[in-house]
Amino acid sequence: MSSRKINLDGAEEVLDLFGQQDAKLREMEADYGVQIFISQEAGSKHIKAQVRGPAAKVEKAMRYLRERIAERKTLKSESQARAQGHVSPLPEDGLLRSYTGDVVRPRTENQAKYVEAVLQNDLSFGIGPAGTGKTYLAVACALRALEAGSVRRVVLSRPLVEAGEKLGFLPGDMLEKVSPYLRPVYDAFFNLLGPERFRRLRDTDVIEIVPLAYMRGRTFESSFIILDEAQNTTPEQMKMFLTRMGMGSKMVVTGDITQTDLGENVVSGLVRVTEILKNVEGVAFLRLTDKDIVRHALVKKIVQAYDEWEKKR
């Protein structure tokens, strides 16, 4: 058996880490297979958390606690900087400020409508060609909700069409296996959070990576859930994904119905869902076009050239 201690910064940090009536503490004990004890010396403001259990499990629990404490301090310092005027307020159309200080905002009229729909609805669909900001703006909205405290975590998912049924034979753990297929979403988080903060949030499950096939049977409460490349879902997979939404959660589904990688004669779940949910209140569908492409100027020309070629055929 092993025992480790860590200093805590007062009752507020204890409540944030371990929850009301130690609810989160009990979850940690169950998740890590350890015992956690909170103690405070009489007449002292210093509070300590003691973690007991098998050495390897204690180390994992301690690593999690240190990362949570570091993340809390970062958020606190950023909040204080804003309060003291060290960080200029966001402009009216700004979503959030990236770790480099740049303001993230929609750049076209359609993108502004897309962002508005995401902010106002619990379920939104962003459909359009590559480069229109569908995923990037969804991630920005998710981080905005996380910073505001309206959700507790962000969940990323994507159908792994290229991996088929052979995912289990790939080397590494699940995260290592699916990382190549979620790289575009990772890139958005890297740009907005910076690699170090993204990894810290991911390692503490504030940002969770869940392949679509692994979502069955789960319910996501108080979460902002993004399904990327949704054109590669089947109708059954799309229904399964949409019914994972729990209380206090929000979903954004993005995809390009012209770039499906499904087999021949397989209907895309993204195409089907636009017909099924088109009249459901609280569900928004936003269509983006090549006019909303904000990548290199050539990307817009490439998309237009392909569209013209397809029409001629």
Short mmCIF file of C-alpha atoms in Angstrom, two decimals:
data_model
loop_
_atom_site.label_atom_id
_atom_site.label_comp_id
_atom_site.label_asym_id
_atom_site.label_seq_id
_atom_site.Cartn_x
_atom_site.Cartn_y
_atom_site.Cartn_z
CA MET A 1 0.00 0.00 0.00
CA SER A 2 1.11 3.55 -0.74
CA SER A 3 0.10 6.95 0.63
CA ARG A 4 0.66 10.40 -0.90
CA LYS A 5 -0.44 13.90 0.17
CA ILE A 6 -1.12 17.08 -1.77
CA ASN A 7 -1.79 20.61 -0.48
CA LEU A 8 -5.06 22.29 -1.44
CA ASP A 9 -5.74 26.01 -1.71
CA GLY A 10 -8.67 26.39 0.67
CA ALA A 11 -12.28 25.25 0.88
CA GLU A 12 -13.20 26.63 -2.55
CA GLU A 13 -10.66 24.39 -4.26
CA VAL A 14 -11.82 21.39 -2.21
CA LEU A 15 -15.41 22.00 -3.34
CA ASP A 16 -14.35 22.43 -6.96
CA LEU A 17 -12.23 19.27 -6.97
CA PHE A 18 -14.41 16.97 -4.91
CA GLY A 19 -17.94 18.37 -5.30
CA GLN A 20 -20.87 18.89 -2.97
CA GLN A 21 -20.86 16.34 -0.15
CA ASP A 22 -17.73 14.76 -1.69
CA ALA A 23 -19.70 13.42 -4.68
CA LYS A 24 -16.74 13.80 -7.07
CA LEU A 25 -14.38 12.39 -4.43
CA ARG A 26 -16.37 9.14 -4.33
CA GLU A 27 -16.28 8.97 -8.13
CA MET A 28 -12.49 9.39 -8.08
CA GLU A 29 -12.12 6.65 -5.48
CA ALA A 30 -14.16 4.29 -7.65
CA ASP A 31 -12.43 5.26 -10.90
CA TYR A 32 -8.87 4.97 -9.56
CA GLY A 33 -9.32 2.25 -6.93
CA VAL A 34 -7.95 4.40 -4.08
CA GLN A 35 -9.12 6.02 -0.85
CA ILE A 36 -9.02 9.81 -0.46
CA PHE A 37 -9.05 11.63 2.86
CA ILE A 38 -9.37 15.40 3.37
CA SER A 39 -7.85 16.87 6.53
CA GLN A 40 -7.27 20.30 8.06
CA GLU A 41 -5.24 21.09 11.16
CA ALA A 42 -7.06 22.92 13.94
CA GLY A 43 -6.58 26.67 13.66
CA SER A 44 -4.92 26.35 10.24
CA LYS A 45 -6.16 27.32 6.77
CA HIS A 46 -4.06 24.61 5.16
CA ILE A 47 -6.03 21.65 3.77
CA LYS A 48 -4.49 18.43 2.56
CA ALA A 49 -5.75 15.53 0.48
CA GLN A 50 -4.27 12.13 1.25
CA VAL A 51 -4.50 9.37 -1.34
CA ARG A 52 -4.05 5.75 -0.22
CA GLY A 53 -3.98 2.52 -2.20
CA PRO A 54 -1.77 0.44 -4.50
CA ALA A 55 1.27 2.47 -5.57
CA ALA A 56 0.46 2.54 -9.31
CA LYS A 57 -3.15 3.59 -8.69
CA VAL A 58 -2.10 6.24 -6.19
CA GLU A 59 0.31 7.73 -8.76
CA LYS A 60 -2.44 7.90 -11.39
CA ALA A 61 -4.84 9.57 -8.95
CA MET A 62 -2.16 12.05 -7.85
CA ARG A 63 -1.35 12.89 -11.47
CA TYR A 64 -5.03 13.58 -12.12
CA LEU A 65 -5.30 15.82 -9.04
CA ARG A 66 -2.18 17.80 -9.96
CA GLU A 67 -3.50 18.37 -13.49
CA ARG A 68 -6.91 19.47 -12.20
CA ILE A 69 -5.26 21.90 -9.75
CA ALA A 70 -3.00 23.30 -12.49
CA GLU A 71 -5.95 23.75 -14.84
CA ARG A 72 -7.94 25.49 -12.11
CA LYS A 73 -5.09 27.92 -11.43
CA THR A 74 -4.80 28.70 -15.13
CA LEU A 75 -8.51 29.47 -15.42
CA LYS A 76 -8.41 31.54 -12.23
CA SER A 77 -5.46 33.63 -13.42
CA GLU A 78 -7.15 34.23 -16.77
CA SER A 79 -10.33 35.31 -15.01
CA GLN A 80 -8.40 37.70 -12.76
CA ALA A 81 -6.57 39.14 -15.77
CA ARG A 82 -9.89 39.88 -17.46
CA ALA A 83 -11.31 41.43 -14.28
CA GLN A 84 -8.27 43.70 -13.96
CA GLY A 85 -8.51 44.77 -17.57
CA HIS A 86 -5.31 43.03 -18.66
CA VAL A 87 -7.26 41.16 -21.35
CA SER A 88 -9.36 43.32 -23.63
CA PRO A 89 -13.03 42.32 -23.84
CA LEU A 90 -14.26 40.39 -26.84
CA PRO A 91 -15.92 42.37 -29.64
CA GLU A 92 -19.65 41.81 -30.06
CA ASP A 93 -19.20 39.23 -32.83
CA GLY A 94 -16.32 37.42 -31.11
CA LEU A 95 -16.76 33.84 -29.86
CA LEU A 96 -13.62 33.58 -27.76
CA ARG A 97 -9.95 34.53 -27.74
CA SER A 98 -7.41 31.91 -28.81
CA TYR A 99 -4.32 31.16 -26.75
CA THR A 100 -2.34 33.45 -29.06
CA GLY A 101 -4.74 36.32 -28.35
CA ASP A 102 -6.58 36.27 -31.68
CA VAL A 103 -10.34 36.83 -31.67
CA VAL A 104 -12.29 33.92 -33.17
CA ARG A 105 -15.36 35.10 -35.06
CA PRO A 106 -17.49 34.09 -38.05
CA ARG A 107 -16.18 35.63 -41.27
CA THR A 108 -19.18 35.34 -43.58
CA GLU A 109 -22.92 35.92 -43.27
CA ASN A 110 -23.66 32.19 -43.45
CA GLN A 111 -21.02 31.44 -40.80
CA ALA A 112 -22.65 34.03 -38.52
CA LYS A 113 -26.03 32.31 -38.99
CA TYR A 114 -24.38 28.94 -38.28
CA VAL A 115 -22.84 30.19 -35.02
CA GLU A 116 -26.13 31.79 -33.97
CA ALA A 117 -27.95 28.51 -34.60
CA VAL A 118 -25.38 26.55 -32.55
CA LEU A 119 -25.65 28.98 -29.64
CA GLN A 120 -29.46 29.03 -29.67
CA ASN A 121 -30.30 25.37 -30.34
CA ASP A 122 -29.47 22.14 -28.55
CA LEU A 123 -29.02 20.30 -31.86
CA SER A 124 -27.50 21.92 -34.94
CA PHE A 125 -26.28 20.59 -38.28
CA GLY A 126 -23.59 22.36 -40.30
CA ILE A 127 -23.51 21.04 -43.86
CA GLY A 128 -21.11 22.30 -46.51
CA PRO A 129 -17.85 21.81 -48.41
CA ALA A 130 -14.34 21.70 -46.98
CA GLY A 131 -12.92 24.96 -45.66
CA THR A 132 -16.20 26.59 -44.64
CA GLY A 133 -15.36 26.56 -40.92
CA LYS A 134 -17.94 23.97 -39.88
CA THR A 135 -15.70 22.09 -37.44
CA TYR A 136 -13.56 25.03 -36.34
CA LEU A 137 -16.53 27.20 -35.37
CA ALA A 138 -18.23 24.25 -33.63
CA VAL A 139 -15.09 23.73 -31.52
CA ALA A 140 -14.96 27.46 -30.75
CA CYS A 141 -18.60 27.35 -29.58
CA ALA A 142 -17.81 24.29 -27.44
CA LEU A 143 -14.89 26.02 -25.72
CA ARG A 144 -17.00 29.13 -25.20
CA ALA A 145 -19.63 26.99 -23.43
CA LEU A 146 -16.91 25.25 -21.37
CA GLU A 147 -15.39 28.56 -20.24
CA ALA A 148 -18.83 29.92 -19.37
CA GLY A 149 -19.53 26.83 -17.24
CA SER A 150 -22.69 25.90 -19.15
CA VAL A 151 -21.16 22.46 -19.88
CA ARG A 152 -18.65 20.39 -17.92
CA ARG A 153 -16.91 18.72 -20.83
CA VAL A 154 -16.54 18.54 -24.60
CA VAL A 155 -17.00 15.23 -26.42
CA LEU A 156 -15.57 14.66 -29.91
CA SER A 157 -16.68 11.85 -32.19
CA ARG A 158 -16.16 10.76 -35.75
CA PRO A 159 -17.06 7.65 -37.79
CA LEU A 160 -13.89 5.67 -38.49
CA VAL A 161 -14.83 4.52 -41.95
CA GLU A 162 -11.25 3.99 -43.09
CA ALA A 163 -10.52 1.72 -40.12
CA GLY A 164 -13.55 -0.51 -40.77
CA GLU A 165 -13.72 -3.46 -38.39
CA LYS A 166 -9.94 -3.69 -37.99
CA LEU A 167 -9.48 -0.97 -35.38
CA GLY A 168 -8.71 -3.55 -32.71
CA PHE A 169 -5.71 -4.81 -34.67
CA LEU A 170 -4.03 -1.42 -34.84
CA PRO A 171 -1.13 -0.85 -32.38
CA GLY A 172 -1.53 1.22 -29.21
CA ASP A 173 -4.45 2.06 -26.92
CA MET A 174 -7.78 3.39 -28.20
CA LEU A 175 -6.64 7.03 -28.18
CA GLU A 176 -3.57 6.19 -30.24
CA LYS A 177 -5.64 4.16 -32.69
CA VAL A 178 -8.24 6.86 -33.38
CA SER A 179 -5.98 9.93 -33.25
CA PRO A 180 -5.19 9.92 -37.00
CA TYR A 181 -8.91 9.97 -37.82
CA LEU A 182 -9.61 12.86 -35.44
CA ARG A 183 -6.59 14.94 -36.44
CA PRO A 184 -8.67 17.71 -38.13
CA VAL A 185 -10.59 18.24 -34.87
CA TYR A 186 -7.33 18.12 -32.90
CA ASP A 187 -5.94 20.86 -35.14
CA ALA A 188 -8.84 23.14 -34.24
CA PHE A 189 -8.22 22.61 -30.52
CA PHE A 190 -4.46 23.13 -30.95
CA ASN A 191 -5.12 26.48 -32.65
CA LEU A 192 -7.58 27.63 -29.99
CA LEU A 193 -6.09 26.21 -26.78
CA GLY A 194 -2.48 25.50 -27.62
CA PRO A 195 -1.12 21.92 -27.58
CA GLU A 196 -0.22 21.81 -23.87
CA ARG A 197 -3.58 22.97 -22.53
CA PHE A 198 -5.43 20.75 -24.99
CA ARG A 199 -3.49 17.68 -23.83
CA ARG A 200 -4.12 18.57 -20.19
CA LEU A 201 -7.87 18.89 -20.77
CA ARG A 202 -7.90 15.69 -22.81
CA ASP A 203 -5.92 13.72 -20.23
CA THR A 204 -8.35 14.77 -17.49
CA ASP A 205 -11.39 13.93 -19.69
CA VAL A 206 -12.62 17.52 -19.79
CA ILE A 207 -12.21 16.94 -23.51
CA GLU A 208 -13.12 13.34 -24.36
CA ILE A 209 -12.39 11.52 -27.61
CA VAL A 210 -15.02 8.87 -28.40
CA PRO A 211 -15.10 6.94 -31.71
CA LEU A 212 -18.69 6.73 -32.93
CA ALA A 213 -18.76 2.95 -32.57
CA TYR A 214 -17.93 3.29 -28.84
CA MET A 215 -20.82 5.66 -28.04
CA ARG A 216 -23.54 3.01 -27.94
CA GLY A 217 -25.06 2.61 -24.49
CA ARG A 218 -23.69 5.89 -23.14
CA THR A 219 -25.54 9.08 -22.14
CA PHE A 220 -23.65 12.38 -22.06
CA GLU A 221 -24.88 14.85 -19.44
CA SER A 222 -23.85 18.55 -19.36
CA SER A 223 -21.67 18.03 -22.42
CA PHE A 224 -21.02 19.78 -25.71
CA ILE A 225 -20.88 16.94 -28.25
CA ILE A 226 -19.46 17.31 -31.77
CA LEU A 227 -19.86 14.70 -34.51
CA ASP A 228 -17.48 15.45 -37.38
CA GLU A 229 -17.53 13.93 -40.90
CA ALA A 230 -21.13 12.87 -40.33
CA GLN A 231 -21.66 12.12 -44.02
CA ASN A 232 -19.85 8.85 -43.30
CA THR A 233 -22.48 7.63 -40.83
CA THR A 234 -25.23 5.18 -41.71
CA PRO A 235 -28.82 6.12 -40.77
CA GLU A 236 -28.64 3.65 -37.87
CA GLN A 237 -25.40 5.20 -36.58
CA MET A 238 -26.84 8.70 -36.84
CA LYS A 239 -29.91 7.71 -34.80
CA MET A 240 -27.69 6.05 -32.20
CA PHE A 241 -25.52 9.17 -31.91
CA LEU A 242 -28.40 11.64 -31.59
CA THR A 243 -30.01 9.60 -28.81
CA ARG A 244 -26.85 9.86 -26.66
CA MET A 245 -27.80 13.41 -25.63
CA GLY A 246 -28.39 13.82 -21.90
CA MET A 247 -29.71 16.66 -19.77
CA GLY A 248 -27.92 19.99 -20.14
CA SER A 249 -26.14 18.91 -23.31
CA LYS A 250 -25.75 20.40 -26.77
CA MET A 251 -24.88 18.66 -30.05
CA VAL A 252 -23.37 19.89 -33.30
CA VAL A 253 -23.18 17.60 -36.35
CA THR A 254 -20.95 18.61 -39.27
CA GLY A 255 -20.35 17.08 -42.66
CA ASP A 256 -20.14 17.40 -46.42
CA ILE A 257 -22.75 15.29 -48.21
CA THR A 258 -20.76 15.47 -51.46
CA GLN A 259 -17.77 13.61 -49.96
CA THR A 260 -19.16 10.41 -48.48
CA ASP A 261 -16.77 7.45 -48.12
CA LEU A 262 -19.56 4.92 -47.58
CA GLY A 263 -19.88 1.99 -49.91
CA GLU A 264 -21.93 2.04 -53.07
CA ASN A 265 -25.70 2.06 -52.53
CA VAL A 266 -25.26 2.89 -48.79
CA VAL A 267 -27.41 5.86 -47.73
CA SER A 268 -25.65 8.53 -45.68
CA GLY A 269 -27.13 9.13 -42.25
CA LEU A 270 -26.52 12.86 -42.72
CA VAL A 271 -28.60 12.90 -45.90
CA ARG A 272 -31.40 10.89 -44.28
CA VAL A 273 -31.53 12.96 -41.08
CA THR A 274 -32.14 16.18 -43.02
CA GLU A 275 -35.42 14.62 -44.20
CA ILE A 276 -36.41 13.08 -40.86
CA LEU A 277 -35.76 16.07 -38.58
CA LYS A 278 -36.41 18.97 -40.95
CA ASN A 279 -39.65 19.97 -39.15
CA VAL A 280 -38.59 19.19 -35.57
CA GLU A 281 -38.60 22.23 -33.31
CA GLY A 282 -35.26 22.96 -31.65
CA VAL A 283 -33.23 21.42 -34.49
CA ALA A 284 -31.36 23.75 -36.86
CA PHE A 285 -29.90 22.95 -40.29
CA LEU A 286 -27.38 25.40 -41.74
CA ARG A 287 -26.06 25.09 -45.29
CA LEU A 288 -22.68 26.58 -46.09
CA THR A 289 -21.42 27.02 -49.65
CA ASP A 290 -18.19 27.67 -51.50
CA LYS A 291 -18.77 31.38 -50.79
CA ASP A 292 -18.06 30.59 -47.12
CA ILE A 293 -14.67 28.96 -47.73
CA VAL A 294 -12.05 30.75 -45.64
CA ARG A 295 -8.98 28.67 -46.48
CA HIS A 296 -6.42 29.46 -49.18
CA ALA A 297 -8.07 31.25 -52.12
CA LEU A 298 -7.34 28.24 -54.34
CA VAL A 299 -9.57 25.99 -52.23
CA LYS A 300 -12.67 27.89 -53.32
CA LYS A 301 -11.61 27.61 -56.98
CA ILE A 302 -10.94 23.88 -56.58
CA VAL A 303 -14.38 23.24 -55.07
CA GLN A 304 -16.08 25.28 -57.80
CA ALA A 305 -14.14 23.44 -60.55
CA TYR A 306 -15.20 20.05 -59.17
CA ASP A 307 -18.83 21.20 -58.90
CA GLU A 308 -18.82 22.37 -62.53
CA TRP A 309 -17.24 19.12 -63.68
CA GLU A 310 -19.88 17.06 -61.84
CA LYS A 311 -22.69 19.11 -63.42
CA LYS A 312 -21.29 18.51 -66.89
CA ARG A 313 -21.31 14.75 -66.25
#
